[in-house]
Short mmCIF file of C-alpha atoms and ligand atoms in Angstrom, two decimals:
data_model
loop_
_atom_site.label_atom_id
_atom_site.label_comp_id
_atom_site.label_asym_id
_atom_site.label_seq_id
_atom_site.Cartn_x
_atom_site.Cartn_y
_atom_site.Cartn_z
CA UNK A 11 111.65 71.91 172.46
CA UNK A 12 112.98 73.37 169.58
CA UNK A 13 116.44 75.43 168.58
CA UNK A 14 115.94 78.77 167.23
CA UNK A 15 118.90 80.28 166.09
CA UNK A 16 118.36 84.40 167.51
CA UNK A 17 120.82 86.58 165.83
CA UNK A 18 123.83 84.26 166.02
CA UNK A 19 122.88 82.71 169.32
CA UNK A 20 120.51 79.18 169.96
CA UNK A 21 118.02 79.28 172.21
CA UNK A 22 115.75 76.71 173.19
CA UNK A 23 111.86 77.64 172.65
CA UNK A 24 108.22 75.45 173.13
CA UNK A 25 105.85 76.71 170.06
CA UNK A 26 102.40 75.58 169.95
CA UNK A 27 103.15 73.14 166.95
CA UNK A 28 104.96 71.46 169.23
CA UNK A 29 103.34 71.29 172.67
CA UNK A 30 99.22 72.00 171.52
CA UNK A 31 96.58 72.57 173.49
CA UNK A 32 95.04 69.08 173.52
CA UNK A 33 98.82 68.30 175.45
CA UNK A 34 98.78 70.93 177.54
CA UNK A 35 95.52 69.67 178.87
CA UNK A 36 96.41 66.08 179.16
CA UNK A 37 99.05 67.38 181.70
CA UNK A 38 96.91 69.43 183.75
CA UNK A 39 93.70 67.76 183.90
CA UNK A 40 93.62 66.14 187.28
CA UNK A 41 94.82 70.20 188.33
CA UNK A 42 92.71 72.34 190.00
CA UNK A 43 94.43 76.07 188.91
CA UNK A 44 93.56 78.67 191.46
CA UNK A 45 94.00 81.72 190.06
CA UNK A 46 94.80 84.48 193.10
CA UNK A 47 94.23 88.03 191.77
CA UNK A 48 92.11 89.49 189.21
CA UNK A 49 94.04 92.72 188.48
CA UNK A 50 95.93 92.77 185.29
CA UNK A 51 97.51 89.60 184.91
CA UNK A 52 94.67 87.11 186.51
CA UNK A 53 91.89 88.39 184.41
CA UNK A 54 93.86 87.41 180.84
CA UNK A 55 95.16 84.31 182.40
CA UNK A 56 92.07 83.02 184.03
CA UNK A 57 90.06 83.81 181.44
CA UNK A 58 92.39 82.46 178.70
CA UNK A 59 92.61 79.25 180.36
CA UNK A 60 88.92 79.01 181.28
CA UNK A 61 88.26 79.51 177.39
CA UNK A 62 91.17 76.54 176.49
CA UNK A 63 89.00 74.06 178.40
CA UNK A 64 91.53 73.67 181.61
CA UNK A 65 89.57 73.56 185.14
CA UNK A 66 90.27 76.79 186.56
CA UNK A 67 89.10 79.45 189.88
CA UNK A 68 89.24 82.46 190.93
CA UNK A 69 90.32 83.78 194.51
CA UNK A 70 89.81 87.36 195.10
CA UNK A 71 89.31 88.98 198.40
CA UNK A 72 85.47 89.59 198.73
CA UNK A 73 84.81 93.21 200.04
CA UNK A 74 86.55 95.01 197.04
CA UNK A 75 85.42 95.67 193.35
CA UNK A 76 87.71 94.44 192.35
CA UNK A 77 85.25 90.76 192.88
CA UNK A 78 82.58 92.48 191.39
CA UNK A 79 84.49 93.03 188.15
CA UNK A 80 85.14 88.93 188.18
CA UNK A 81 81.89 88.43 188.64
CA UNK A 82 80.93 90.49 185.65
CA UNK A 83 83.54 88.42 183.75
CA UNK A 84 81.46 85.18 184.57
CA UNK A 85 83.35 83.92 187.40
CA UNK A 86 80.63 82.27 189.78
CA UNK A 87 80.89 83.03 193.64
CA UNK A 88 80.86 79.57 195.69
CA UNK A 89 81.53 77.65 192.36
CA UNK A 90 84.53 79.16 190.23
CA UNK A 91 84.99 82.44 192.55
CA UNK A 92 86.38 82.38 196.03
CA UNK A 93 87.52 84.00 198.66
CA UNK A 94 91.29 83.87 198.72
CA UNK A 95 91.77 81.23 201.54
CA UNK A 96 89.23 78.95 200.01
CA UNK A 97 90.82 79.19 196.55
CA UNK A 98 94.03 78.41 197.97
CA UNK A 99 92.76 75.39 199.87
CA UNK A 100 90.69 74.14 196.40
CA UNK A 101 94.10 74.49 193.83
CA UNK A 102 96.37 72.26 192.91
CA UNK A 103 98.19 75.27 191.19
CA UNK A 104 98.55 78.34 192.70
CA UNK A 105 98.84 81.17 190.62
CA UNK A 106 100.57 84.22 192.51
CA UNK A 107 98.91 86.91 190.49
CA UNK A 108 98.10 90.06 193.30
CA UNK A 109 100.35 92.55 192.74
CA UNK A 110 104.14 92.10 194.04
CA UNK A 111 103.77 94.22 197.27
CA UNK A 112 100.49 92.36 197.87
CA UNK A 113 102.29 89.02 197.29
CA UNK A 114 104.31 90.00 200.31
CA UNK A 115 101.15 90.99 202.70
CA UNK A 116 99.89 87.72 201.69
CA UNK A 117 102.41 85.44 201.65
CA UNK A 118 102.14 83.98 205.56
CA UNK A 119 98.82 83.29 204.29
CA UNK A 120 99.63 81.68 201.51
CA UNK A 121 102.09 79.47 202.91
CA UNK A 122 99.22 77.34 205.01
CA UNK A 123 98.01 75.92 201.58
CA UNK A 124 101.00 74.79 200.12
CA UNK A 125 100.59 71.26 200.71
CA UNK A 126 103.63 69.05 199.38
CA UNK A 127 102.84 68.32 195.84
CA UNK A 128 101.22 71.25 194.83
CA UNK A 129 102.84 74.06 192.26
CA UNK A 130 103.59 77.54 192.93
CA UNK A 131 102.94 80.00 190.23
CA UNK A 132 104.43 83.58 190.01
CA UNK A 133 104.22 85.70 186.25
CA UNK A 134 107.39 87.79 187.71
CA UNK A 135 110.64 86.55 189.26
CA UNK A 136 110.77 89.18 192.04
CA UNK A 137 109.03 87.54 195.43
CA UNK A 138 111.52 84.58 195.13
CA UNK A 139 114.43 86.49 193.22
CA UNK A 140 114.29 89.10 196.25
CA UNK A 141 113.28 86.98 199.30
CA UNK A 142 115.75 88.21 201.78
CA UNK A 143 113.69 91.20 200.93
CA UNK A 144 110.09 89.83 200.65
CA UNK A 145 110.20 86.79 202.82
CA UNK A 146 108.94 84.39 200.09
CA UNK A 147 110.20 81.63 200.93
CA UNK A 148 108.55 78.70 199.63
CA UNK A 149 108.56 75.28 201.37
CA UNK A 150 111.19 72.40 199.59
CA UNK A 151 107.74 69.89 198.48
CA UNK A 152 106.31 72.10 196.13
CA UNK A 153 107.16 72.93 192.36
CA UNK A 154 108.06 76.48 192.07
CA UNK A 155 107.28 78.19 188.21
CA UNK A 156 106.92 81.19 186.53
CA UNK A 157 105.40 81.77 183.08
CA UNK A 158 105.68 85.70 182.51
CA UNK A 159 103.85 87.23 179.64
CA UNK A 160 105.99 89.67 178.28
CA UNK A 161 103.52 91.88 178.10
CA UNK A 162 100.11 93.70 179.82
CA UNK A 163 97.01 91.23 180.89
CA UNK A 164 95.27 92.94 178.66
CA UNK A 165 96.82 92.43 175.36
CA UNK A 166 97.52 88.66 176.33
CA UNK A 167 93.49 88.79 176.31
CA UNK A 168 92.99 90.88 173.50
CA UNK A 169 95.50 88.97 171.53
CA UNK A 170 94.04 85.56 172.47
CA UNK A 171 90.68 86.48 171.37
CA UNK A 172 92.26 87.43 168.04
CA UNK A 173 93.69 84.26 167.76
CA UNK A 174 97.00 85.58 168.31
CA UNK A 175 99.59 85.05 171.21
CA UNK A 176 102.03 86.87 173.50
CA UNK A 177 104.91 85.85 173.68
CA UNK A 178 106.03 84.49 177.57
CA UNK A 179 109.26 83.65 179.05
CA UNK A 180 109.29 80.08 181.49
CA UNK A 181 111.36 79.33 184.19
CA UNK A 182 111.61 76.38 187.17
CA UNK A 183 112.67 77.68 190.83
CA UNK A 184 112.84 74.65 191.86
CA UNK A 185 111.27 71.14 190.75
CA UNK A 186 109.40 68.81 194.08
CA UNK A 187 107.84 66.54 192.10
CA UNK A 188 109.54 65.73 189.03
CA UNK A 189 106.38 67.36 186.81
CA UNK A 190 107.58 70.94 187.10
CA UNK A 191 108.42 71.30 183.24
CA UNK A 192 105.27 69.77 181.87
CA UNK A 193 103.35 71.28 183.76
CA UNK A 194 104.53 74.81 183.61
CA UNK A 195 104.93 74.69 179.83
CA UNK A 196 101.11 73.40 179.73
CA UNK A 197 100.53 76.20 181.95
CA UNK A 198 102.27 79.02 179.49
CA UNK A 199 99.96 77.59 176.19
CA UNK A 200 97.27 77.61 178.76
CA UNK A 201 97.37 81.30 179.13
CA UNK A 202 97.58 82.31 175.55
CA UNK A 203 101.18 82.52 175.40
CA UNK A 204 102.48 82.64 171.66
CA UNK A 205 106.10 80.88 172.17
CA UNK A 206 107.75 80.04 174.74
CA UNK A 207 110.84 80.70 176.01
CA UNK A 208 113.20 79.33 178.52
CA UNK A 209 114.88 81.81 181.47
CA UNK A 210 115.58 81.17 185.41
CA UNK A 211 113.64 83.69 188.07
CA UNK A 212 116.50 85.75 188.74
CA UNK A 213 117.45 86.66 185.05
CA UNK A 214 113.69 87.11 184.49
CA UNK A 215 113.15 89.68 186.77
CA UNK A 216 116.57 91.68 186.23
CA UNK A 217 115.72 92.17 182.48
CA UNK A 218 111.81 92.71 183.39
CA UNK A 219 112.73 95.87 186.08
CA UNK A 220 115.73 97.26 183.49
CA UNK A 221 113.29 97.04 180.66
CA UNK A 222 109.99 98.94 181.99
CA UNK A 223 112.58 101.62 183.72
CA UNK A 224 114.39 101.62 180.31
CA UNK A 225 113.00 101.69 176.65
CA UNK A 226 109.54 100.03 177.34
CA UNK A 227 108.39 103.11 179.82
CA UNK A 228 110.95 104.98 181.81
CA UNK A 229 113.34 105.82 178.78
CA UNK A 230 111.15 106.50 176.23
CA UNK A 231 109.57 109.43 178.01
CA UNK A 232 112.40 110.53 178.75
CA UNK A 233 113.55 110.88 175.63
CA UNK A 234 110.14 111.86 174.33
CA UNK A 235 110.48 114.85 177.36
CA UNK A 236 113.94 116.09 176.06
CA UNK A 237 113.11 116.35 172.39
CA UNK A 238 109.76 118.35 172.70
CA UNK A 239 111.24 120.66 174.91
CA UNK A 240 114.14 121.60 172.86
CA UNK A 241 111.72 121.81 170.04
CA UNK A 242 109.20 124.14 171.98
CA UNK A 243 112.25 126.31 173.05
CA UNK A 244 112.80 126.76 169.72
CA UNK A 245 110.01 128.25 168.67
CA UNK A 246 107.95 125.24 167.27
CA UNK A 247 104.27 124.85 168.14
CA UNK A 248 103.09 122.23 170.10
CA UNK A 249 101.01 120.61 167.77
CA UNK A 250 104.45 120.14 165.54
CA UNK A 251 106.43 118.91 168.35
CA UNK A 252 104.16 116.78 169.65
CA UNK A 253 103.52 115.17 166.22
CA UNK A 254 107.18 114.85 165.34
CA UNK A 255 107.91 113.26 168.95
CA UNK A 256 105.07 110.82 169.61
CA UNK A 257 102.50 110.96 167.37
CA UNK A 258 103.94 109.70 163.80
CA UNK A 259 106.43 107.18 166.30
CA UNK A 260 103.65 105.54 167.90
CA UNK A 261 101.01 105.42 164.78
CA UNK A 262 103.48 105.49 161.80
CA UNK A 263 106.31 104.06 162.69
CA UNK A 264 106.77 101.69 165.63
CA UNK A 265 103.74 99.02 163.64
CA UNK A 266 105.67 98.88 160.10
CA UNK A 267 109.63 98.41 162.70
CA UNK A 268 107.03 95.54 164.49
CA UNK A 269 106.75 94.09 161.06
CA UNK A 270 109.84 94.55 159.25
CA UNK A 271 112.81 95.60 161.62
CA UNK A 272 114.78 98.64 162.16
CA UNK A 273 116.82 98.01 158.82
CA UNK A 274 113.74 98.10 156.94
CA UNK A 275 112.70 101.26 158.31
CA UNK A 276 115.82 102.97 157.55
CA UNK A 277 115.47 101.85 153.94
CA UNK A 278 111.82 102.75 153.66
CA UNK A 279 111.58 106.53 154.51
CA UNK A 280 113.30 109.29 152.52
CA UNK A 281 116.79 109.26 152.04
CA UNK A 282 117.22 112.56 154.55
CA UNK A 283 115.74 110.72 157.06
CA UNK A 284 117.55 107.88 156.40
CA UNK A 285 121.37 109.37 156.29
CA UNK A 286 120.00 111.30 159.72
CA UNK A 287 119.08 108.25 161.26
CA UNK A 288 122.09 106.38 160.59
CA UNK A 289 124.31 109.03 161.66
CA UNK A 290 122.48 110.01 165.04
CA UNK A 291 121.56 106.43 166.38
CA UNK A 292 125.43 105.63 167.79
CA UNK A 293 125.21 108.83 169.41
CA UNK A 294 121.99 108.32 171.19
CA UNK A 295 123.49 104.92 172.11
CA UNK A 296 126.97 106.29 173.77
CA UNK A 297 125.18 109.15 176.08
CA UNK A 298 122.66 106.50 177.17
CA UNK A 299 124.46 103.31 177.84
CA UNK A 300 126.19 104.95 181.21
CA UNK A 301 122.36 105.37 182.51
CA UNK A 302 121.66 102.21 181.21
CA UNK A 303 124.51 100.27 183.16
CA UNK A 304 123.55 101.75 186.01
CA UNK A 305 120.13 101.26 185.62
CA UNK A 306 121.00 97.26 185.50
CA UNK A 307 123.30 97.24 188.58
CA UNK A 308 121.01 99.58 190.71
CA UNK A 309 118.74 96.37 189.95
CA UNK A 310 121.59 94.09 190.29
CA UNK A 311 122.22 95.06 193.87
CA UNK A 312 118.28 94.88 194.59
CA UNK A 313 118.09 98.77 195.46
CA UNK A 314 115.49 98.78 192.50
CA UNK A 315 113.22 96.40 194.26
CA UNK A 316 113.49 97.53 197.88
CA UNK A 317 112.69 101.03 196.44
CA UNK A 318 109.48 99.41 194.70
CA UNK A 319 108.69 97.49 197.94
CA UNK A 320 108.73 100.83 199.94
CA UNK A 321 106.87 103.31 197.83
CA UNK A 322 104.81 100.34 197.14
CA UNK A 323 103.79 99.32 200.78
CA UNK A 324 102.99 102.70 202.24
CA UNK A 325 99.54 103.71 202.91
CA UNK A 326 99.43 106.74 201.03
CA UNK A 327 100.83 105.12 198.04
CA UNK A 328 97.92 105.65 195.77
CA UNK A 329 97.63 109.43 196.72
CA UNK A 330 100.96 109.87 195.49
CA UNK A 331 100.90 107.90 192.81
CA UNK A 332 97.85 110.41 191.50
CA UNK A 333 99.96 113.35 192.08
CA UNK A 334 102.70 112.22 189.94
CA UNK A 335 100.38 110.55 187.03
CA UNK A 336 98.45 113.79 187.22
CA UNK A 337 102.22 116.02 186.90
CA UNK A 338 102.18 113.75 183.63
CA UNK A 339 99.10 114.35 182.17
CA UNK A 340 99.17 117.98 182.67
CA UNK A 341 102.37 118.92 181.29
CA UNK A 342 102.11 120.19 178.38
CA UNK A 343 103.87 117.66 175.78
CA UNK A 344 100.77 115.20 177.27
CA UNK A 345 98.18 117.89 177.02
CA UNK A 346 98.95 118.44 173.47
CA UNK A 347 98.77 114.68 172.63
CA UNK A 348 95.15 114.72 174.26
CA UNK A 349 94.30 116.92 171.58
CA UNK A 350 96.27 114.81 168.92
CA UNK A 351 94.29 112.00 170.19
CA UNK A 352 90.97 113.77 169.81
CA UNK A 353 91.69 115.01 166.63
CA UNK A 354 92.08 111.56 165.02
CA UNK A 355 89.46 110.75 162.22
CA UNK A 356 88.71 107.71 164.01
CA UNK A 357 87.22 109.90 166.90
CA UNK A 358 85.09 112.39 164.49
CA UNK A 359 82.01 110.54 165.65
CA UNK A 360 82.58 110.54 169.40
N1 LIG B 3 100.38 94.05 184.84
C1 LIG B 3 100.76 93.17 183.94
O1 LIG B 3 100.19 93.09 182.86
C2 LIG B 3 101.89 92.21 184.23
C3 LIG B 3 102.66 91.71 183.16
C4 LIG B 3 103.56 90.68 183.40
C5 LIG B 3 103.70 90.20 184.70
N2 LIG B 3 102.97 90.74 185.74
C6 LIG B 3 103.11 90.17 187.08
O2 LIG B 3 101.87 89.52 187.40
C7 LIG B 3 101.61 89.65 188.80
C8 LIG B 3 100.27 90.34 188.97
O3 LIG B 3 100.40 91.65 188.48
P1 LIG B 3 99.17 92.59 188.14
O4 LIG B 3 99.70 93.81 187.49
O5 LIG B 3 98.10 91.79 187.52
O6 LIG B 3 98.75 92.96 189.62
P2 LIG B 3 97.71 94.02 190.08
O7 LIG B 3 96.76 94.36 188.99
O8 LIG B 3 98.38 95.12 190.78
O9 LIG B 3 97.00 93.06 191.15
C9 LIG B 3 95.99 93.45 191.83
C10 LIG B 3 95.40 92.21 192.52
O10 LIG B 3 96.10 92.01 193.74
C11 LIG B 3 95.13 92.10 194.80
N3 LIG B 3 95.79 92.60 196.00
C12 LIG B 3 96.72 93.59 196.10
N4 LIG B 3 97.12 93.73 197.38
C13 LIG B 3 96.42 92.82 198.10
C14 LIG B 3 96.39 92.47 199.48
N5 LIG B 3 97.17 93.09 200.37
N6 LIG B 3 95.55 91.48 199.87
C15 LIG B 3 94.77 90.84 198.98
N7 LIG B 3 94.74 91.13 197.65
C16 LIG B 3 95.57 92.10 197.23
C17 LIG B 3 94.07 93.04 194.23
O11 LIG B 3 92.88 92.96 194.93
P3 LIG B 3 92.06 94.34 195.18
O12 LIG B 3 91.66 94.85 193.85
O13 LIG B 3 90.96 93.89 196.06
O14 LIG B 3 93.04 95.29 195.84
C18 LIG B 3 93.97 92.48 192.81
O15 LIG B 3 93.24 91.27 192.79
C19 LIG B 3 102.78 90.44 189.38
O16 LIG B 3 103.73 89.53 189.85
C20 LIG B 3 103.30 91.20 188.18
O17 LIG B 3 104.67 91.55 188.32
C21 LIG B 3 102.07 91.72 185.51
#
């Protein structure tokens, strides 16, 4: 564990120097990982770990595609792919990974398989944070854990087969058998994370639901929205609004603020820019901070999550869910990217 000094503040991290792989697998190899799932999240993870040499499964319910696309990953039926029950009776480690309304539909099932001794997995803090709400209650003899990748399944693969790593956050609900650190640290360099660092369920998924409402996803198009339309009602076309909005943000400017910071930026574009910058920013910040506090007590209070698990659980969620994805992609600010998009040179040939 080491102390990393962030911005005035210590914090305690787990890098790879310090816990390697050859560790992580000295913890976990008398562990049988189940992973349930293979949306997002268990694809990355399961596949990440598979590739790391740790002895992991698959359980994925059988009459859905779904199984076919694990199967087309290499994930054998009757050897390293089950049907969820089976998987659940086979692991030693139970990775939660169906999505969090599913987690709830599942749980009674779930809950017959946790023999004492065995470790309870989740990538998000919300089925134990909220279980007044969700009814996950897990039993006292098993170690409850979360490593959450702060980011999509998909780029903790992508990453991981670039030899790179996402960074994940790790936290301990509760620790049955006095292994619950080791092994869910093994379990985070398992996956591919990058480092690790250290948070409890609850504070996990408070930042996680004000951070993809606020400037991850919810936020940004927001403000993305509000600009291009005062720039269309001002007579600008929509190829310049669009460009001065998302485009150069996303493939100009957002990589070299990855690399270098926000300071960097500032002192690396033109001096109007600059002075602009500088003088809107605190603005920006004052008229969004009241959404932003109540963003974080709407989640406080758990109206964030039983909204989720209501929209999420109805039958026709999927149906709407197209309807409003579709509003998205056919307004016009989204249109016009489309045809930024196509107009890139690295698309000439397609
Ligand atoms: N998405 C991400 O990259 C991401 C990032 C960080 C953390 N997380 C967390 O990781 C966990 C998994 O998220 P995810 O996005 O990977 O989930 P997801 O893609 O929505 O998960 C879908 C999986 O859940 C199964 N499922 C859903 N409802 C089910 C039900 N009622 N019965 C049986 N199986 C059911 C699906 O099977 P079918 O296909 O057969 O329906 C599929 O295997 C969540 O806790 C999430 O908050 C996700």
């Amino acid at each position: 564990m080491a102390k990393i000094n962030f911005g005035g503040t210590e914090e305690n991290v787990v890098t790879r120097e310090e816990f390697p792989l050859e560790k992580a697998r000295e913890v976990l190899k008398d562990e049988v990982i189940a992973v349930i799932g293979y949306g997002v999240q268990g694809p990355g993870q399961a596949l990440n770990l598979k590739d790391n040499g740790f002895n992991v499964i698959v359980g994925q319910r059988q009459d859905s595609k779904t199984w076919d696309k694990a199967v087309a990953d290499g994930w054998e039926p009757g050897k390293t792919l089950f049907p969820i029950e089976e998987a659940l009776d086979k692991g030693t480690i139970i990775q939660y990974l169906l999505s969090d309304a599913g987690q709830i539909s599942v749980w009674p099932t779930v809950q017959k398989y946790l023999k004492p001794g065995k470790a309870l997995y989740f990538s998000h803090g919300f089925g134990a944070t909220y279980k007044e709400r969700t009814g996950i209650i897990p039993p006292k003899d098993v170690d409850v854990i979360l490593v959450a990748p702060k980011g999509s399944g998909t780029s903790l693969r992508r990453m991981f087969l670039e030899g790179r790593g996402l960074n994940s956050s790790y936290a301990i609900f509760q620790d049955a058998t006095g292994k619950a650190k080791d092994r869910v640290v093994a379990l985070g360099i398992g996956v591919g994370s990058g480092y690790l660092f250290e948070t409890t369920f609850q504070r996990e998924v408070y930042s996680d639901l004000t951070g993809e409402r606020g400037t991850l996803m919810g936020a940004i198009q927001g403000i993305f929205a509000a600009q291009y339309e005062v720039l269309r009602k001002n007579g600008h076309s929509p190829s310049e609004a669009f460009n001065e909005t998302v485009e150069e943000l996303t493939q100009s400017l957002m990589p070299l603020v990855a690399e270098n910071g926000m300071d960097w930026m500032y002192a690396n574009c033109s001096t109007t820019a600059q002075r602009g910058a500088l003088d809107w920013w605190k603005k920006f910040r004052d008229a969004t901070l009241p959404v932003f506090s109540d963003l974080y007590s709407e989640v406080a209070k758990g109206n964030e999550a039983q909204r989720s698990i209501d929209s999420n659980s109805q039958s026709d969620y999927r149906v709407k869910l197209e309807a409003e994805l579709t509003e998205l992609r056919e307004s016009e600010m989204w249109r016009a990217g489309a045809a930024v998009r196509q107009l890139r040179p690295e698309n000439d040939k397609k």
